[in-house]
Amino acid sequence: MDVSHGSPGQTDIPSIAVVVSSRNWPMISKYRACVRTQGSKVEMIDNLFKPVSDKEDEGIRRELLIYFYTSSGNRKPDNIIIFRDGVSESQFNQVLNIELSQIIEACKFLDETWNPKFLVTVAQKNHHTKFFQPGSPDNVSPGTVVDNKVCHPRNYNFCFPGWTVHEV
């Protein structure tokens, strides 16, 4: 999930929210994307759940969940993994309280008894740390994970590539 904004100073251009979802279980490497416009410079996706009546929801998640269901032999996912990009640390609670809440509401709207588990991963690429191999100016080997000493003091994260993980 990500939101794209117009250039700085362009306040009249709407932001574009995009959510990509797996389909065709168990071949989850096939995807479907859903795109919506929203208010200019708004980072939180405001139309993940958008009920228009007691029985109708025009939100992004409903569309993608129904497509997953129909393309996967009428199977509902037991686990939903959310990769969220483009939010700062100060917005982590908003991702959980606004966006994740909308996703949970969309699931309940489709089926009151459905209780999937969620994993929310926020991808942050703004780090100022460079790692080298000991005694060499070369970069570390691909796949290297740094998970202590230079990481966030409270959040479970990997400093390389820089993702912070919150399990819900």
mmCIF file of C-alpha atoms in Angstrom:
data_model
loop_
_atom_site.group_PDB
_atom_site.id
_atom_site.type_symbol
_atom_site.label_atom_id
_atom_site.label_comp_id
_atom_site.label_asym_id
_atom_site.label_seq_id
_atom_site.Cartn_x
_atom_site.Cartn_y
_atom_site.Cartn_z
ATOM 1 C CA MET A 1 0.000 0.000 0.000
ATOM 2 C CA ASP A 2 1.340 3.423 -0.898
ATOM 3 C CA VAL A 3 0.204 6.954 -1.671
ATOM 4 C CA SER A 4 1.738 9.191 -4.325
ATOM 5 C CA HIS A 5 1.488 12.974 -4.131
ATOM 6 C CA GLY A 6 1.872 15.797 -6.621
ATOM 7 C CA SER A 7 5.014 17.893 -6.753
ATOM 8 C CA PRO A 8 5.731 20.286 -3.872
ATOM 9 C CA GLY A 9 3.590 23.381 -4.138
ATOM 10 C CA GLN A 10 0.906 21.675 -6.238
ATOM 11 C CA THR A 11 -1.944 21.608 -3.721
ATOM 12 C CA ASP A 12 -4.694 21.253 -6.326
ATOM 13 C CA ILE A 13 -3.568 17.802 -7.544
ATOM 14 C CA PRO A 14 -5.158 14.822 -5.739
ATOM 15 C CA SER A 15 -3.009 12.157 -4.125
ATOM 16 C CA ILE A 16 -3.146 8.653 -5.610
ATOM 17 C CA ALA A 17 -3.636 5.670 -3.275
ATOM 18 C CA VAL A 18 -2.603 2.244 -4.569
ATOM 19 C CA VAL A 19 -3.139 -1.162 -2.993
ATOM 20 C CA VAL A 20 -1.814 -4.343 -4.596
ATOM 21 C CA SER A 21 -3.128 -7.731 -3.512
ATOM 22 C CA SER A 22 -2.291 -11.365 -4.200
ATOM 23 C CA ARG A 23 -4.772 -13.519 -6.088
ATOM 24 C CA ASN A 24 -5.126 -17.109 -7.309
ATOM 25 C CA TRP A 25 -4.146 -18.968 -4.114
ATOM 26 C CA PRO A 26 -1.809 -20.841 -3.809
ATOM 27 C CA MET A 27 -0.015 -19.097 -6.703
ATOM 28 C CA ILE A 28 0.232 -15.849 -4.733
ATOM 29 C CA SER A 29 2.806 -14.358 -7.085
ATOM 30 C CA LYS A 30 -0.059 -13.096 -9.240
ATOM 31 C CA TYR A 31 -1.414 -9.691 -8.258
ATOM 32 C CA ARG A 32 -4.218 -7.253 -8.790
ATOM 33 C CA ALA A 33 -3.911 -3.519 -8.182
ATOM 34 C CA CYS A 34 -6.571 -1.049 -7.126
ATOM 35 C CA VAL A 35 -6.092 2.708 -7.508
ATOM 36 C CA ARG A 36 -8.130 5.581 -6.057
ATOM 37 C CA THR A 37 -7.696 9.331 -5.820
ATOM 38 C CA GLN A 38 -7.983 11.111 -2.505
ATOM 39 C CA GLY A 39 -7.369 14.537 -1.024
ATOM 40 C CA SER A 40 -4.189 16.355 -1.954
ATOM 41 C CA LYS A 41 -1.202 15.532 0.294
ATOM 42 C CA VAL A 42 -3.237 13.042 2.381
ATOM 43 C CA GLU A 43 -0.947 10.140 3.366
ATOM 44 C CA MET A 44 -3.437 7.859 5.134
ATOM 45 C CA ILE A 45 -5.520 5.860 2.653
ATOM 46 C CA ASP A 46 -9.052 7.003 3.365
ATOM 47 C CA ASN A 47 -11.076 4.627 1.205
ATOM 48 C CA LEU A 48 -9.961 1.135 2.210
ATOM 49 C CA PHE A 49 -13.471 0.646 3.626
ATOM 50 C CA LYS A 50 -16.200 2.856 2.181
ATOM 51 C CA PRO A 51 -19.720 1.638 2.996
ATOM 52 C CA VAL A 52 -22.427 3.239 0.854
ATOM 53 C CA SER A 53 -25.325 1.231 2.342
ATOM 54 C CA ASP A 54 -25.954 -1.557 4.843
ATOM 55 C CA LYS A 55 -24.963 -4.128 2.232
ATOM 56 C CA GLU A 56 -22.625 -2.299 -0.141
ATOM 57 C CA ASP A 57 -18.990 -1.252 0.329
ATOM 58 C CA GLU A 58 -17.053 0.540 -2.421
ATOM 59 C CA GLY A 59 -13.703 0.399 -0.626
ATOM 60 C CA ILE A 60 -10.426 -0.806 -2.056
ATOM 61 C CA ARG A 61 -10.115 -3.783 0.321
ATOM 62 C CA ARG A 62 -13.555 -5.183 -0.510
ATOM 63 C CA GLU A 63 -12.755 -5.165 -4.195
ATOM 64 C CA LEU A 64 -9.438 -6.934 -3.666
ATOM 65 C CA LEU A 65 -10.769 -9.392 -1.068
ATOM 66 C CA ILE A 66 -13.626 -10.440 -3.340
ATOM 67 C CA TYR A 67 -11.232 -10.861 -6.257
ATOM 68 C CA PHE A 68 -8.949 -13.015 -4.080
ATOM 69 C CA TYR A 69 -11.958 -15.069 -2.952
ATOM 70 C CA THR A 70 -13.295 -15.711 -6.464
ATOM 71 C CA SER A 71 -9.857 -16.358 -8.005
ATOM 72 C CA SER A 72 -8.876 -18.773 -5.204
ATOM 73 C CA GLY A 73 -11.765 -21.226 -5.324
ATOM 74 C CA ASN A 74 -13.945 -19.380 -2.776
ATOM 75 C CA ARG A 75 -11.162 -19.296 -0.186
ATOM 76 C CA LYS A 76 -10.774 -16.469 2.328
ATOM 77 C CA PRO A 77 -7.238 -15.701 3.495
ATOM 78 C CA ASP A 78 -6.431 -16.825 7.045
ATOM 79 C CA ASN A 79 -3.556 -14.350 7.209
ATOM 80 C CA ILE A 80 -3.242 -10.920 5.619
ATOM 81 C CA ILE A 81 0.217 -9.403 5.317
ATOM 82 C CA ILE A 82 0.253 -5.659 4.742
ATOM 83 C CA PHE A 83 3.316 -3.875 3.386
ATOM 84 C CA ARG A 84 2.876 -0.129 3.865
ATOM 85 C CA ASP A 85 5.288 2.304 2.295
ATOM 86 C CA GLY A 86 5.701 6.042 2.563
ATOM 87 C CA VAL A 87 4.830 6.749 6.190
ATOM 88 C CA SER A 88 7.043 8.275 8.835
ATOM 89 C CA GLU A 89 7.551 6.896 12.320
ATOM 90 C CA SER A 90 5.151 9.525 13.671
ATOM 91 C CA GLN A 91 2.404 7.990 11.475
ATOM 92 C CA PHE A 92 2.787 4.353 12.612
ATOM 93 C CA ASN A 93 -0.155 4.620 15.009
ATOM 94 C CA GLN A 94 -2.305 6.139 12.249
ATOM 95 C CA VAL A 95 -1.520 3.152 10.012
ATOM 96 C CA LEU A 96 -2.742 0.840 12.792
ATOM 97 C CA ASN A 97 -5.649 2.978 14.032
ATOM 98 C CA ILE A 98 -6.970 4.246 10.692
ATOM 99 C CA GLU A 99 -5.857 1.968 7.872
ATOM 100 C CA LEU A 100 -5.752 -1.384 9.678
ATOM 101 C CA SER A 101 -9.081 -0.585 11.346
ATOM 102 C CA GLN A 102 -10.628 0.035 7.919
ATOM 103 C CA ILE A 103 -9.255 -3.276 6.629
ATOM 104 C CA ILE A 104 -10.658 -5.143 9.642
ATOM 105 C CA GLU A 105 -14.032 -3.426 9.116
ATOM 106 C CA ALA A 106 -14.008 -4.427 5.433
ATOM 107 C CA CYS A 107 -13.390 -8.070 6.409
ATOM 108 C CA LYS A 108 -16.193 -7.985 9.002
ATOM 109 C CA PHE A 109 -18.519 -6.298 6.504
ATOM 110 C CA LEU A 110 -18.024 -9.231 4.113
ATOM 111 C CA ASP A 111 -18.390 -11.888 6.848
ATOM 112 C CA GLU A 112 -19.050 -11.149 10.546
ATOM 113 C CA THR A 113 -17.446 -14.445 11.594
ATOM 114 C CA TRP A 114 -14.231 -14.048 9.584
ATOM 115 C CA ASN A 115 -11.194 -13.262 11.762
ATOM 116 C CA PRO A 116 -7.994 -13.297 9.711
ATOM 117 C CA LYS A 117 -4.663 -12.561 11.383
ATOM 118 C CA PHE A 118 -2.773 -9.461 10.267
ATOM 119 C CA LEU A 119 0.897 -8.600 9.974
ATOM 120 C CA VAL A 120 1.650 -4.948 9.215
ATOM 121 C CA THR A 121 5.108 -4.107 7.874
ATOM 122 C CA VAL A 122 6.089 -0.495 7.300
ATOM 123 C CA ALA A 123 8.887 -0.072 4.759
ATOM 124 C CA GLN A 124 11.145 2.895 5.364
ATOM 125 C CA LYS A 125 14.022 3.603 3.066
ATOM 126 C CA ASN A 126 15.450 6.691 4.714
ATOM 127 C CA HIS A 127 18.478 5.490 6.613
ATOM 128 C CA HIS A 128 21.900 7.060 6.889
ATOM 129 C CA THR A 129 23.956 4.007 7.697
ATOM 130 C CA LYS A 130 26.379 2.266 5.361
ATOM 131 C CA PHE A 131 27.711 -1.185 6.165
ATOM 132 C CA PHE A 132 31.031 -2.629 4.992
ATOM 133 C CA GLN A 133 32.730 -5.958 5.382
ATOM 134 C CA PRO A 134 35.346 -5.987 8.188
ATOM 135 C CA GLY A 135 38.718 -4.834 6.840
ATOM 136 C CA SER A 136 37.321 -4.144 3.359
ATOM 137 C CA PRO A 137 35.718 -1.159 1.606
ATOM 138 C CA ASP A 138 33.247 -3.507 -0.142
ATOM 139 C CA ASN A 139 29.538 -3.573 0.624
ATOM 140 C CA VAL A 140 28.203 -6.383 2.766
ATOM 141 C CA SER A 141 27.017 -9.531 1.003
ATOM 142 C CA PRO A 142 23.454 -9.613 -0.379
ATOM 143 C CA GLY A 143 21.031 -10.926 2.235
ATOM 144 C CA THR A 144 22.903 -9.487 5.208
ATOM 145 C CA VAL A 145 20.526 -8.571 8.023
ATOM 146 C CA VAL A 146 21.512 -6.146 10.766
ATOM 147 C CA ASP A 147 19.160 -6.609 13.712
ATOM 148 C CA ASN A 148 21.067 -5.194 16.703
ATOM 149 C CA LYS A 149 23.226 -2.276 17.927
ATOM 150 C CA VAL A 150 22.195 0.330 15.292
ATOM 151 C CA CYS A 151 18.488 -0.456 15.170
ATOM 152 C CA HIS A 152 15.494 1.360 16.598
ATOM 153 C CA PRO A 153 15.508 1.202 20.423
ATOM 154 C CA ARG A 154 11.825 0.145 20.736
ATOM 155 C CA ASN A 155 10.564 -1.250 17.431
ATOM 156 C CA TYR A 156 11.479 -4.652 16.081
ATOM 157 C CA ASN A 157 13.234 -3.775 12.864
ATOM 158 C CA PHE A 158 15.947 -4.605 10.414
ATOM 159 C CA CYS A 159 18.300 -1.747 9.714
ATOM 160 C CA PHE A 160 19.177 -3.192 6.352
ATOM 161 C CA PRO A 161 17.090 -2.741 4.186
ATOM 162 C CA GLY A 162 15.333 -0.571 6.796
ATOM 163 C CA TRP A 163 11.893 -2.094 7.476
ATOM 164 C CA THR A 164 10.118 -1.756 10.788
ATOM 165 C CA VAL A 165 7.770 -4.603 11.690
ATOM 166 C CA HIS A 166 4.712 -4.403 13.991
ATOM 167 C CA GLU A 167 2.735 -7.601 14.510
ATOM 168 C CA VAL A 168 -0.993 -7.153 15.185
#
